[in-house]
Coordinates of C-alpha atoms and ligand atoms in Angstrom, one line a residue:
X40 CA 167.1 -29.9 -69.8
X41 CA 169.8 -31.3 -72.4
X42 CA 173.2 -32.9 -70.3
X43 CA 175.2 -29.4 -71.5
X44 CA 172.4 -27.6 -69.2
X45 CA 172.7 -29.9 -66.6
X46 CA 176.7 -29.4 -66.7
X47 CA 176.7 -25.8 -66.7
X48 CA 174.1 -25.9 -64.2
X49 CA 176.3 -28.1 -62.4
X50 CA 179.3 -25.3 -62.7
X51 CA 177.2 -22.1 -60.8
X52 CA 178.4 -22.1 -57.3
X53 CA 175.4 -22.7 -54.3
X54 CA 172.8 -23.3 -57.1
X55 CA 171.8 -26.5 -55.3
X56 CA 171.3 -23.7 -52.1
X57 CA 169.5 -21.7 -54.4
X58 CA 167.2 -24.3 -55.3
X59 CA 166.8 -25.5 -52.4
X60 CA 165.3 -21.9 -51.4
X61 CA 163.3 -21.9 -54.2
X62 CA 161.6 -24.9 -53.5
X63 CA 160.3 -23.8 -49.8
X64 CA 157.3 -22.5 -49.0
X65 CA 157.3 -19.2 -48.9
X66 CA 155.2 -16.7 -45.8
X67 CA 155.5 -13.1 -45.1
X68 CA 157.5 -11.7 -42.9
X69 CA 155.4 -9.4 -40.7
X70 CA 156.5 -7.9 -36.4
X71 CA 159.5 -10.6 -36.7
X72 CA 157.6 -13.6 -37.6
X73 CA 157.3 -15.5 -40.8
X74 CA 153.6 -15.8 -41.2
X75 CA 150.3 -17.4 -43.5
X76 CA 148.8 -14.7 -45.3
X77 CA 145.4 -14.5 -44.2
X78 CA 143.8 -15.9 -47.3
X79 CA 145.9 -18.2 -47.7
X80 CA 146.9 -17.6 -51.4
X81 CA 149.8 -18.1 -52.9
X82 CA 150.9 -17.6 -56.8
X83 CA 153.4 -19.3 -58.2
X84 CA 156.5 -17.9 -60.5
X85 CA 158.4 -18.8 -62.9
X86 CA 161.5 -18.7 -64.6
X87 CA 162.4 -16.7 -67.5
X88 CA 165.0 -19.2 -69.2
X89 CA 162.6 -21.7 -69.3
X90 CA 159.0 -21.1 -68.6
X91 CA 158.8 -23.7 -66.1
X92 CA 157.2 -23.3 -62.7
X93 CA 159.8 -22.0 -60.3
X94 CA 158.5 -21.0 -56.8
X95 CA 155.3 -20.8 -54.8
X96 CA 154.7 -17.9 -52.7
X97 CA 152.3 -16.3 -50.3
X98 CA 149.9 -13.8 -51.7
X99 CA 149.5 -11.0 -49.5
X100 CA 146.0 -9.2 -49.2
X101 CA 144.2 -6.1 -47.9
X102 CA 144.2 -7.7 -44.2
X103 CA 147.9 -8.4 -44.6
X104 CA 148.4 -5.4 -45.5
X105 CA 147.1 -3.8 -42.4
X106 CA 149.0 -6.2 -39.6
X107 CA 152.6 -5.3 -41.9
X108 CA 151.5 -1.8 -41.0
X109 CA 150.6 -2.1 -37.4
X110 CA 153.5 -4.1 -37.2
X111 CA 155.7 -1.7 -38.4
X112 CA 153.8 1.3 -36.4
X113 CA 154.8 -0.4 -33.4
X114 CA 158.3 -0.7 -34.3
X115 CA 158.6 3.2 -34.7
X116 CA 156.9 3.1 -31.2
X117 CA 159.6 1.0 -29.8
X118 CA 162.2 2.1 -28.3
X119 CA 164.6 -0.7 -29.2
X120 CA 164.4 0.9 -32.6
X121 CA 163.5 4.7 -32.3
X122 CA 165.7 5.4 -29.5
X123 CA 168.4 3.2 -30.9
X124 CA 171.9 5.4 -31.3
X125 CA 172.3 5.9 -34.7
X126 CA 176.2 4.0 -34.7
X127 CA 174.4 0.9 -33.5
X128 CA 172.0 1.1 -36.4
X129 CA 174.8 1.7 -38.7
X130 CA 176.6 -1.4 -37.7
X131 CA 173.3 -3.3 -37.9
X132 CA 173.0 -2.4 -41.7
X133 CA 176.9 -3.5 -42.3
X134 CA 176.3 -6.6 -40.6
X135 CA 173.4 -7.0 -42.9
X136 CA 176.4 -6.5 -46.1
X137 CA 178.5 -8.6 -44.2
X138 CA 175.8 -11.4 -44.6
X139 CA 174.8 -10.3 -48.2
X140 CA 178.5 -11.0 -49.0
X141 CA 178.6 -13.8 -47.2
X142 CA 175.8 -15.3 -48.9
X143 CA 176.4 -13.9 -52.4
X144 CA 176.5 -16.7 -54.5
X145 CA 174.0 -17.8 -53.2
X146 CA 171.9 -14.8 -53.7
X147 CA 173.3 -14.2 -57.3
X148 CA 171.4 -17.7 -58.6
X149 CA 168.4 -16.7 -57.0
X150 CA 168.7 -13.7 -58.9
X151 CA 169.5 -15.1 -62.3
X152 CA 166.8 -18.0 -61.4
X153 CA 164.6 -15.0 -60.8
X154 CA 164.8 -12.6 -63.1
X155 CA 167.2 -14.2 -66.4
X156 CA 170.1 -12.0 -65.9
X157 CA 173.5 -13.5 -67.1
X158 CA 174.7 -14.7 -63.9
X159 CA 177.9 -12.9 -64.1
X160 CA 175.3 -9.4 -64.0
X161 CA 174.2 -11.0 -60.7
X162 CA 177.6 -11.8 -59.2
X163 CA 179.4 -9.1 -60.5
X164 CA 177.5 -6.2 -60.7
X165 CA 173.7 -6.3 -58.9
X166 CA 175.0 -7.9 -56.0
X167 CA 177.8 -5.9 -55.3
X168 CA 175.7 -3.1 -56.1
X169 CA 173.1 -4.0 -53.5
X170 CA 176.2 -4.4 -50.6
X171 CA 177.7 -0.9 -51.9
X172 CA 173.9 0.5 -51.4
X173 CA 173.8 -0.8 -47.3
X174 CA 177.9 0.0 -46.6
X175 CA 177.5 3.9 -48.5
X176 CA 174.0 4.5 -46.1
X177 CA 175.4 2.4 -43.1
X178 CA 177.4 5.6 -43.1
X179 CA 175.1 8.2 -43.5
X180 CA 173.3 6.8 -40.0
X181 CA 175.8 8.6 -38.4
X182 CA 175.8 11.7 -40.1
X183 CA 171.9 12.9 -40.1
X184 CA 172.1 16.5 -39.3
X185 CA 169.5 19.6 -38.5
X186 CA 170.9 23.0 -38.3
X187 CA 170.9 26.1 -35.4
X188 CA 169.4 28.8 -37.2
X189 CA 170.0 32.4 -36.1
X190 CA 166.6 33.8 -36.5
X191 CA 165.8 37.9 -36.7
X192 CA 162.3 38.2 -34.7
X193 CA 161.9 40.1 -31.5
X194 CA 163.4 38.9 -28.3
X195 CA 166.3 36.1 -28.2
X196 CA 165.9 32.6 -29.4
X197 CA 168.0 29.4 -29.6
X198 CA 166.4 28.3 -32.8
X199 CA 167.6 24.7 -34.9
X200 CA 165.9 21.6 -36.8
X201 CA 166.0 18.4 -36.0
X202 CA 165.6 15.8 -39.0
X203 CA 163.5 12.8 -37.8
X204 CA 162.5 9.8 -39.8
X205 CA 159.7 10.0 -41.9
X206 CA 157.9 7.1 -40.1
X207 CA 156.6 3.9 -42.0
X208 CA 157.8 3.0 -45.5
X209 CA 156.3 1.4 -48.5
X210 CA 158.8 0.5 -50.8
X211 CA 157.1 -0.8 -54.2
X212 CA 160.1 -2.8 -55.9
X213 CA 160.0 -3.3 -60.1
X214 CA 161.1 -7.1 -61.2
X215 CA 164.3 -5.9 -63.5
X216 CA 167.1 -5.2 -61.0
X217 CA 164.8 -7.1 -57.4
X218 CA 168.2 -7.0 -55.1
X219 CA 169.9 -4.0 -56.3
X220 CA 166.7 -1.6 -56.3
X221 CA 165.7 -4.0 -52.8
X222 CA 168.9 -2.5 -50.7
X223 CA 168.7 0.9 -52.5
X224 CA 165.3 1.4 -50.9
X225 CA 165.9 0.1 -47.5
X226 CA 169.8 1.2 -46.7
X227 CA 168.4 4.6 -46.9
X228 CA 165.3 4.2 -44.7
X229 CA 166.9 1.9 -42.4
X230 CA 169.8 4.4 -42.2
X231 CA 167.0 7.2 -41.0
X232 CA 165.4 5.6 -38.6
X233 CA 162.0 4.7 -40.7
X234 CA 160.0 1.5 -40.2
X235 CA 159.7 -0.8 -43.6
X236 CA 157.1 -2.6 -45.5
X237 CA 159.2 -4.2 -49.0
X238 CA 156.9 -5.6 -51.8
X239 CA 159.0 -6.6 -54.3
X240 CA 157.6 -7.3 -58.0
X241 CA 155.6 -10.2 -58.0
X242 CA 157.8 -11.9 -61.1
X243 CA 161.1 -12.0 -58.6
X244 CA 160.1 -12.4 -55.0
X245 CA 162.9 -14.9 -53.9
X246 CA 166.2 -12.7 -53.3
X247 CA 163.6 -10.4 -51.0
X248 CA 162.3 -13.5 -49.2
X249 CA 166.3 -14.4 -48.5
X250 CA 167.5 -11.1 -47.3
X251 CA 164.2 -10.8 -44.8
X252 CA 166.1 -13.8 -43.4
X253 CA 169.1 -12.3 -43.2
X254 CA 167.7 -8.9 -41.9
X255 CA 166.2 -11.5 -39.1
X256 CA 169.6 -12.8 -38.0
X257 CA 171.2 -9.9 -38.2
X258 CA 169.2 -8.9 -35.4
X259 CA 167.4 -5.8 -36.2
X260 CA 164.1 -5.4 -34.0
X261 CA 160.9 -7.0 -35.1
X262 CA 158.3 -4.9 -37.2
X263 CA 161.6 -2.7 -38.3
X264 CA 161.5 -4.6 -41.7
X265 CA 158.5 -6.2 -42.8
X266 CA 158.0 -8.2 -46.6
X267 CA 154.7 -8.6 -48.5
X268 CA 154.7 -11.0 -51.2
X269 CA 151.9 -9.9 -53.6
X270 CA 150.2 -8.1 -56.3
X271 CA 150.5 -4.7 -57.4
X272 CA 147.0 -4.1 -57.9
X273 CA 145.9 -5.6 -54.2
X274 CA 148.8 -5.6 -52.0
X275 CA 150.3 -2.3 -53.4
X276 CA 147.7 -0.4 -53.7
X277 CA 146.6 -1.2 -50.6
X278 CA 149.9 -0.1 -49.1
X279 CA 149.8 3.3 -51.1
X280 CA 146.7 3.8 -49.9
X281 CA 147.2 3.2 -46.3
X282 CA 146.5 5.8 -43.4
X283 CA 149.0 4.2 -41.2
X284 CA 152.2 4.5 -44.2
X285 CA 154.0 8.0 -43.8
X286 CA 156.2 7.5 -47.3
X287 CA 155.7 4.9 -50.8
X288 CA 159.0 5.0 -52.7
X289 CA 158.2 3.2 -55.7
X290 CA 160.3 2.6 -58.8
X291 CA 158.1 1.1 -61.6
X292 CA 156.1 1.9 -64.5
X293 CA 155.2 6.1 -65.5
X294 CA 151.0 4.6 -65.5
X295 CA 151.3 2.5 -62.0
X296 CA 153.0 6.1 -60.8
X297 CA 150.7 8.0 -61.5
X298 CA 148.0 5.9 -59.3
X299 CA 150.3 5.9 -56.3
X300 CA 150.6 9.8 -56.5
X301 CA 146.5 9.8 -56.8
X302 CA 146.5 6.9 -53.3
X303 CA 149.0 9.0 -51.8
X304 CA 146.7 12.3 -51.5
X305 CA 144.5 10.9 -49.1
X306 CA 147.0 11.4 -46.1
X307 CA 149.6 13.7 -48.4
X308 CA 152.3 10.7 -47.9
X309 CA 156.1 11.5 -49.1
X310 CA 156.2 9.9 -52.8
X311 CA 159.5 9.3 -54.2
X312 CA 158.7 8.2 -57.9
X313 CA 161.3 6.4 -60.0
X314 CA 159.9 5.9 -63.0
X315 CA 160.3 5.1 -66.9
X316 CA 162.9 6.6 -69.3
X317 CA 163.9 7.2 -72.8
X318 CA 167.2 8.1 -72.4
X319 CA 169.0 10.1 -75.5
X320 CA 172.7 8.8 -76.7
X321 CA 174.6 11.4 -78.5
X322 CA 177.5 10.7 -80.7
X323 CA 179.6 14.2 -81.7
X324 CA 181.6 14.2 -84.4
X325 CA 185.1 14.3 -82.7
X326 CA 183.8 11.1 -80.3
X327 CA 186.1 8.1 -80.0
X328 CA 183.8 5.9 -82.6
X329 CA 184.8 2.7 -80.9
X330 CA 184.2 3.5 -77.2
X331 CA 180.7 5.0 -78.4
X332 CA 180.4 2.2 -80.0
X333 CA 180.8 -0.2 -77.4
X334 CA 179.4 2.3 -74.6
X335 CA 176.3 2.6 -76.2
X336 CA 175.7 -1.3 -77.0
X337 CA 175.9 -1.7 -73.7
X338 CA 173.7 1.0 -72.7
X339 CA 170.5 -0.4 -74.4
X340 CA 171.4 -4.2 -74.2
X341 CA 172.6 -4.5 -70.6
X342 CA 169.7 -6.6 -68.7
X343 CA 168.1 -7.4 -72.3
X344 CA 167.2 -3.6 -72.0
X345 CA 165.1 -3.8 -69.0
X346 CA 166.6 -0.9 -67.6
X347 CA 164.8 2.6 -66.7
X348 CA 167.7 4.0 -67.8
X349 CA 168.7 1.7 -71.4
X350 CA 169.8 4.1 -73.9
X351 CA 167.3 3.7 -75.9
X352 CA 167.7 6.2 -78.8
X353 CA 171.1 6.9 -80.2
X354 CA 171.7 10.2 -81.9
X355 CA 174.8 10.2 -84.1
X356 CA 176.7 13.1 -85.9
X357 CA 176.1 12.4 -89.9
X358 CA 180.3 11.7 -90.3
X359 CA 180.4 8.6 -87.7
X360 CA 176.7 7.6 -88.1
X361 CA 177.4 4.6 -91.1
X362 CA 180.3 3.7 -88.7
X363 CA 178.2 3.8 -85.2
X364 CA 175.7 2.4 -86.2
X365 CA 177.4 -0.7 -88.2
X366 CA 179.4 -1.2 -84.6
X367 CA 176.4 -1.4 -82.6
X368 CA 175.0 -3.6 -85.1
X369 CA 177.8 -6.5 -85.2
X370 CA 177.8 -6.1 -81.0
X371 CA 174.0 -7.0 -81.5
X372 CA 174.4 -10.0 -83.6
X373 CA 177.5 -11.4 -81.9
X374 CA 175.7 -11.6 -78.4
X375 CA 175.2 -15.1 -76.9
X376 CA 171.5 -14.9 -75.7
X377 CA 170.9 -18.0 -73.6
X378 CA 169.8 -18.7 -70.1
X379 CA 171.4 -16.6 -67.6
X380 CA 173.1 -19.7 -65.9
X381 CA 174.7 -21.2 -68.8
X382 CA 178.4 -20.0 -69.3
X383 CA 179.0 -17.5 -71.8
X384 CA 175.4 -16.3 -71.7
X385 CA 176.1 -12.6 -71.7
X386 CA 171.9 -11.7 -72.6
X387 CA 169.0 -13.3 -71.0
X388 CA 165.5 -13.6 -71.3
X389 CA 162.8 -10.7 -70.9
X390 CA 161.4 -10.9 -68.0
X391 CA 158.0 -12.7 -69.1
X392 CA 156.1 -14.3 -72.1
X393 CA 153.9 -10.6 -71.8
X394 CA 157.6 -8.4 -71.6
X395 CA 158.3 -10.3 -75.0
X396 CA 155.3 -10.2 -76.4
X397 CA 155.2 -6.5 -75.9
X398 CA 158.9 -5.9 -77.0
X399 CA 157.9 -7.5 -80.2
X400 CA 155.0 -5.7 -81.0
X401 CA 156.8 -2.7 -80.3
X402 CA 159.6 -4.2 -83.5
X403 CA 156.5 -5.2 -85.6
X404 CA 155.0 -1.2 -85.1
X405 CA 158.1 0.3 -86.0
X406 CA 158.6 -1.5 -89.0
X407 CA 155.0 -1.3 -90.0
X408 CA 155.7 2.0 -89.7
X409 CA 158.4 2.4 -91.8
X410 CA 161.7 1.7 -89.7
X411 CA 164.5 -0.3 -91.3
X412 CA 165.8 -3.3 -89.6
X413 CA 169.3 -2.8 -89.8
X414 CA 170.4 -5.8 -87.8
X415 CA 169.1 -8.4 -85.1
X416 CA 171.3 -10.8 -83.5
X417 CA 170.0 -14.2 -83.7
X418 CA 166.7 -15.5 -81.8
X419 CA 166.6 -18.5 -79.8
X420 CA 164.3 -21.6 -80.3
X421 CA 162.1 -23.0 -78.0
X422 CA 161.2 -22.4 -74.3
X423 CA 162.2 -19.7 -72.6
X424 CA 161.7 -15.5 -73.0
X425 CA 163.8 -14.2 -75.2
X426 CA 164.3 -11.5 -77.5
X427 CA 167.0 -10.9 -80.0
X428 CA 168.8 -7.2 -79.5
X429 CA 167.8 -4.9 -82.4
X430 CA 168.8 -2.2 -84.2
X431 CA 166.0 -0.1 -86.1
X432 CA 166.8 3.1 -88.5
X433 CA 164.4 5.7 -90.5
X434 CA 162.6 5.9 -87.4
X435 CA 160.9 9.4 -86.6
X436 CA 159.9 11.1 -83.7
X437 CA 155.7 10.5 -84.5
X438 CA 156.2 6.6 -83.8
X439 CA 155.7 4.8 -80.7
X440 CA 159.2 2.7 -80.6
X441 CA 160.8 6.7 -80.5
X442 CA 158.2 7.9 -77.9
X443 CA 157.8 4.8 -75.5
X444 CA 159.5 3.0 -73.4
X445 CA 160.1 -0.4 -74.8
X446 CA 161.8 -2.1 -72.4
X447 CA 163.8 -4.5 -74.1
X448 CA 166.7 -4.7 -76.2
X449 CA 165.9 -2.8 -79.2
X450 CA 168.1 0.6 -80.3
X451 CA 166.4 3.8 -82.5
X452 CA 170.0 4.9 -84.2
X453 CA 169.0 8.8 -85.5
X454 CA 171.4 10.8 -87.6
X455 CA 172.3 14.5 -87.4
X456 CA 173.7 16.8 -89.8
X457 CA 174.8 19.9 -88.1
X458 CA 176.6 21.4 -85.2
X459 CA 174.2 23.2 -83.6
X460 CA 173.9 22.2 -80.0
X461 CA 170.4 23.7 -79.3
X462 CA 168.7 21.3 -82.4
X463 CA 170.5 18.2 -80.8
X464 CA 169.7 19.3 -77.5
X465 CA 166.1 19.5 -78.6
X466 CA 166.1 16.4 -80.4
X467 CA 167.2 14.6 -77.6
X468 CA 164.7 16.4 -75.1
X469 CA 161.7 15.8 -77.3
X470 CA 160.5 12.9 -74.8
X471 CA 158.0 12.8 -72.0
X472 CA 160.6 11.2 -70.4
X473 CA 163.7 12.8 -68.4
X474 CA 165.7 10.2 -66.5
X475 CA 169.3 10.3 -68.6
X476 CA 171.4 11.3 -71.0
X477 CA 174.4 9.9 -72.3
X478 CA 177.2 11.8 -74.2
X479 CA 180.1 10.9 -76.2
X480 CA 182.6 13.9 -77.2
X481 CA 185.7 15.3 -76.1
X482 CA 185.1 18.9 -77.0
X483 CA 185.1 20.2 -73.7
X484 CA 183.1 23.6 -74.6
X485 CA 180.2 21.6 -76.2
X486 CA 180.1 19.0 -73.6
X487 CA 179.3 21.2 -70.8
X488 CA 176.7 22.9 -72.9
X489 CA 174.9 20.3 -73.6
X490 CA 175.0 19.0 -70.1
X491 CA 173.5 22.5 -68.8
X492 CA 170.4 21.9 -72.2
X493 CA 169.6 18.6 -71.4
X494 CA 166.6 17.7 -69.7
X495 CA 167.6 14.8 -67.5
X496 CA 168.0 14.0 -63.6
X497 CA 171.8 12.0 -64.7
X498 CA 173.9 13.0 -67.5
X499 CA 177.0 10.4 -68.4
X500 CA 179.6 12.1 -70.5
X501 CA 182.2 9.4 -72.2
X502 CA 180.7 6.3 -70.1
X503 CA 180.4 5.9 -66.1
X504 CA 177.7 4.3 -64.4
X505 CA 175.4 4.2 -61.1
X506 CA 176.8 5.2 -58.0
X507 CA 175.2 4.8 -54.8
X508 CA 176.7 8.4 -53.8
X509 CA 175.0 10.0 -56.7
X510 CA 171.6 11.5 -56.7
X511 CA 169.4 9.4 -59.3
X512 CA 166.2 10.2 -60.8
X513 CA 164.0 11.9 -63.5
X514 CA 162.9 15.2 -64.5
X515 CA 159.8 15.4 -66.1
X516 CA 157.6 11.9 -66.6
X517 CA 160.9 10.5 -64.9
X518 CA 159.8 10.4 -61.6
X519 CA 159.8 12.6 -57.9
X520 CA 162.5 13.4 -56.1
X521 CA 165.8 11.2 -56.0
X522 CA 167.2 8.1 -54.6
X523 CA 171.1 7.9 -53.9
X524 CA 173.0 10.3 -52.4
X525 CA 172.6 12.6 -49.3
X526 CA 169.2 13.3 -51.2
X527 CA 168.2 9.9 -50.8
X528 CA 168.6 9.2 -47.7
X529 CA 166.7 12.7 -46.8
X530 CA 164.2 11.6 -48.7
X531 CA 163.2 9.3 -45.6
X532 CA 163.4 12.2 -42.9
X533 CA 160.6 15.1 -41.9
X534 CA 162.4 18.4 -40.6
X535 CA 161.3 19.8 -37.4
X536 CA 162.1 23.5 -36.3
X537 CA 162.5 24.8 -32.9
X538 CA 162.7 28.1 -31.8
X539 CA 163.6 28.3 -27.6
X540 CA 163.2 31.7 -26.4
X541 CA 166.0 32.3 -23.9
Ligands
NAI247 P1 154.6 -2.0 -62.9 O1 154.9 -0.6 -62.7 O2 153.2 -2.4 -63.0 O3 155.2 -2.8 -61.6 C1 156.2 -2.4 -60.8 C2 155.8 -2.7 -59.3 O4 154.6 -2.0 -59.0 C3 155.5 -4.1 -59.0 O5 155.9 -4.4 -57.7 C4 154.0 -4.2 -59.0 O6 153.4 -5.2 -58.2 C5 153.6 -2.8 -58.5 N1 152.3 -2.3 -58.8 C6 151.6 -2.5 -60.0 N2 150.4 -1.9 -59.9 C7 150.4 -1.2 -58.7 C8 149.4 -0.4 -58.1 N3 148.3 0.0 -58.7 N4 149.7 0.2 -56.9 C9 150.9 -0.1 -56.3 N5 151.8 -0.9 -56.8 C10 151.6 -1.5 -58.0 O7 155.4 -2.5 -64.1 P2 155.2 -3.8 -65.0 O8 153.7 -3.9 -65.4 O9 155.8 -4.9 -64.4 O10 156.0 -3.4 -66.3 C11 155.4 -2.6 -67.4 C12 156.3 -1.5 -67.9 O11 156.7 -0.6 -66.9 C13 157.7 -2.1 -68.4 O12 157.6 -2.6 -69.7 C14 158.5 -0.9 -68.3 O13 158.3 0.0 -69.4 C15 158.0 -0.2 -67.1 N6 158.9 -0.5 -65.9 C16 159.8 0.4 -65.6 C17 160.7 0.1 -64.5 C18 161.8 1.1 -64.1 O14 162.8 0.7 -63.7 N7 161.6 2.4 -64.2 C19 160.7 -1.1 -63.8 C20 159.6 -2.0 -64.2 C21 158.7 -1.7 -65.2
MG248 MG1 152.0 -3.3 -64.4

C-alpha cells in the first residue's frame, strides 16, 4: 500500500470497524446460534482492489445444510413466529433498517472491501437501497390479503382465500450487488411470514455475515433467519435440492438457473429466477443527445458493468449515432478506475481475476471477429481486477460479445437507418435474453409503441432506475416470476380457498 492509499484509507468513515469484522472468524448462523460448520472448512476471500487475502469464512456442507433447514422448519412451527401479528413483524423488519442505517458506514466498506464498488455506490446507492427494500416490505406485512369469493354452485357457501407463507426459503445471492439483492430477498419473505436460509455468493460473504448479526439483536426468533457461508456447487445445490425447502429465489447466472429449476422438480418448490440480461439501448432520432449520452454511459458502466440489467448494446438512430457514440466514448476514457476506497474512484475492479479474464476474452473475440475498438479508457497497472470500460462498433448480431452476457464494462454501439419501429423493436428483441430495455425519445406516439413491442420484464423511457415498489424481472431467458412490488412479496405466499357451507 503506497502512503496516498493509506491516507485515503484513512479518510473512509468506520473502515477500521470494517476491518475489524473482516478479520473475525467467521461461523454460520443456524436456530439463533453462530455455529462450526460441521467439516470444519473454511475458504478464504479476497479483495478485488488488490488481490490480497481478505477474510476467512466457514464453508457450509451437505450436513449444514440440513440443520439450517431443520432449523428453519422449526421456526415455521413456532409459534413465536407463525402466530406472530403481522404489525409486530413489520416493526421487527424496520428495526432491522433502523440498525442497517445505524450501521451504514460501516456496512458500506464491508461492501466496497467486498465486492470493489466505488464506495460512494455503497454509501449512496446499495445501502440505501437495501434499507428502502426492508422499510417498502415492512409495510406490506400488514397488508397481506385473501379475498371472499361469491361462488355459483348448489346450496349457500361463505367462500374466501387466505394467503399463507410459502414456508422455508432458499435465497441463492449473486456477488455484484451482496447487500442490496440480500434485503430484497428477505424483506419480502420476512414480510410473509416464511422461514429463511441466505447463501450469499461465496466472493462477498461479509455484509451477510453483519446483518445476521443485526437480524440477531433485533430480536427476531431463532431459526426465522438462518446464513450459510459456502459454495454454489455444495451448499446451494444442496439447498435447491432439499425436501424440507418450500421456495429457492435465486438471482445469478441463466446456466446455474437452469440446474436449480431441474433440483427444484423433485418436491415442485416455488422458483423465482432472476437471471442474466442483455438489455437493448435505443437512441431515436429526436432524443436529447446529451442525456442519452450520459444515461447510457451509465447504464453499461455502473458497477464496472456487473449488473443483470447493464445496457449492454446501444442502438442509435443513424443522425445522432457519430455524436452518441463519440459521448459515450470520452465518458469511457475520462473514468477514474481505482480501488473502490480511494476518493474519486468512480469504477472499480471486476469482481475476480476469472470476471476479468473472461471480460477480456470476450474484447479479444469481438475484435478477432471484426469489431472496431472505438475507445477504452485507460487500464490500470499492477494488482488488483480491473478492466478498462469499452466501447466496440461493427459488431453484428452472429458474435458472442452481441449475444452474451459479458458482464463487465464493455458497450456494442449499433446504428439504424430508418424509422420503422417494428425493425428496431426486432433488433433490439433478437436476444435470448428479456430483462430490460431502455429508451431515449420524446415522441410520445413511438415511445409507447415500442414499450408495448419490446420483449422485456422493465422498460426505462428517458432514464429512471430500480424501485423497490416496481415489479422486476425477465421475460424469456431472464428469469421466473418477479421480485419487487406486491408481486414480490406474493411470490413468498401459497393461496388457500375455503368454501363454508352455511
Ligand atoms: P453463478 O450463477 O454461478 O453464482 C451466483 C450464485 O449461485 C452464487 O451464490 C453461487 O454460489 C450460486 N451457485 C452456483 N452454482 C450453483 C448451483 N449449482 N446450485 C445452487 N447455487 C449455485 O454466477 P457466477 O459464476 O458467479 O458468474 C458467472 C456469470 O453469471 C457472470 O459473468 C454473469 O454473466 C452471470 N451473473 C448474473 C448475475 C445477475 O445479476 N443476473 C449475478 C451474477 C452472475
Ligand atoms: Mg458460476
Amino acid at each position: 500500500m503506497t502512503e496516498a492509499d493509506t491516507m485515503t484509507r484513512a479518510a473512509v468513515p468506520s473502515l477500521d470497524k470494517a476491518l475489524a469484522f473482516a478479520g473475525q472468524a467467521h461461523n454460520l448462523y443456524i436456530g439463533g446460534r453462530w455455529v462450526d460448520p460441521r467439516g470444519d472448512a473454511s475458504f478464504t476471500t479476497h479483495d478485488p482492489a488488490t488481490g490480497a487475502r481478505l477474510a476467512e469464512v466457514a464453508e457450509a456442507r451437505v450436513e449444514d445444510v440440513d440443520a439450517a433447514v431443520a432449523s428453519a422448519r422449526r421456526a415455521m412451527d413456532d409459534p413465536a413466529w407463525a402466530e406472530m401479528k403481522p404489525a409486530v413483524r413489520a416493526r421487527l423488519i424496520h428495526r432491522l433498517a433502523d440498525a442497517l442505517e445505524a450501521n451504514i458506514d460501516e456496512m458500506a466498506a464491508l461492501e466496497t472491501l467486498d465486492n470493489g464498488m466505488p464506495l460512494a455506490d455503497a454509501r449512496h446507492f446499495h445501502l440505501p437501497y437495501a434499507i428502502e427494500q426492508l422499510r417498502y416490505y415492512a409495510g406490506w406485512a400488514t397488508k397481506l390479503t385473501g379475498e371472499t369469493i361469491d361462488i355459483s354452485g348448489g346450496g349457500t357457501w361463505h367462500a374466501f382465500t387466505l394467503r399463507e407463507p410459502v414456508g422455508v426459503v432458499a435465497q441463492i445471492l449473486p456477488w455484484n450487488a451482496p447487500m442490496a439483492m440480500a434485503c430484497a430477498k428477505i424483506a419480502p419473505a420476512l414480510a410473509a411470514g416464511c422461514a429463511i436460509i441466505l447463501k450469499p455468493a461465496e466472493q462477498t460473504p461479509l455484509t451477510a455475515l453483519r446483518l445476521a448479526q443485526l437480524i440477531e439483536e433485533v430480536g427476531f426468533p431463532a431459526g426465522v433467519f438462518n446464513l450459510l457461508t459456502g459454495f454454489g456447487e455444495t451448499a446451494g445445490a444442496a439447498l435447491t435440492e432439499h425436501r424440507g425447502v418450500d421456495k429457492v429465489a435465486f438471482t445469478g447466472s441463466t446456466e446455474v438457473g437452469r440446474h436449480i429449476l431441474r433440483a427444484a422438480a423433485g418436491n415442485f418448490k416455488r422458483v423465482t429466477l432472476e437471471l442474466g440480461g442483455k438489455t437493448p439501448v435505443i437512441v431515436l432520432p429526436d432524443a436529447d443527445a446529451e442525456r442519452a449520452i450520459e444515461g447510457a454511459a451509465r447504464s453499461i458502466f455502473t458497477n464496472a458493468g456487473q449488473v443483470c440489467n447493464a445496457g449492454s448494446r446501444l442502438f442509435v438512430h443513424h443522425d445522432l449515432f457519430d455524436e452518441v457514440v463519440e459521448g459515450v466514448t470520452r465518458i469511457a476514457q475520462s473514468i477514474r478506475l481505482g480501488p473502490g476506497l480511494e476518493q474519486g474512484t468512480q469504477m472499480g475492479p471486476v469482481i475476480s481475476s476469472e470476471q476479468r479474464d473472461r471480460v477480456m476474452r470476450y474484447v479479444a473475440s469481438g475484435i478477432g471477429e471484426g469489431a472496431t475498438l472505438r475507445g477504452a479508457g485507460p487500464g490500470r497497472e499492477g494488482e488488483g481486477y480491473y478492466v478498462a470500460p469499452t466501447v466496440l462498433t461493427d459488431t453484428t448480431g452472429e458474435m458472442a460479445v452481441r449475444r452474451e452476457e459479458i458482464f463487465g464494462p464493455v458497450l456494442c454501439a449499433i446504428s439504424f437507418a430508418d424509422d420503422d419501429l417494428d425493425r428496431i423493436a426486432a433488433e433490439a428483441n433478437a436476444s435470448e435474453y428479456g430483462l430490460g430495455a431502455v429508451l431515449w425519445t420524446n415522441n410520445l406516439k413511438a415511445c409507447h409503441r415500442l414499450v408495448r413491442k419490446l420483449k422485456a420484464g422493465t422498460v426505462r423511457v428517458n432514464g429512471g432506475g430500480l424501485d423497490p415498489a416496481l415489479p422486476f424481472g425477465g421475460f424469456k431467458q431472464s428469469g421466473w416470476g418477479r421480485e419487487n412490488g406486491r408481486e414480490g412479496v406474493e411470490a413468498y405466499t401459497e393461496i388457500k380457498s375455503v368454501a363454508i357451507g352455511i
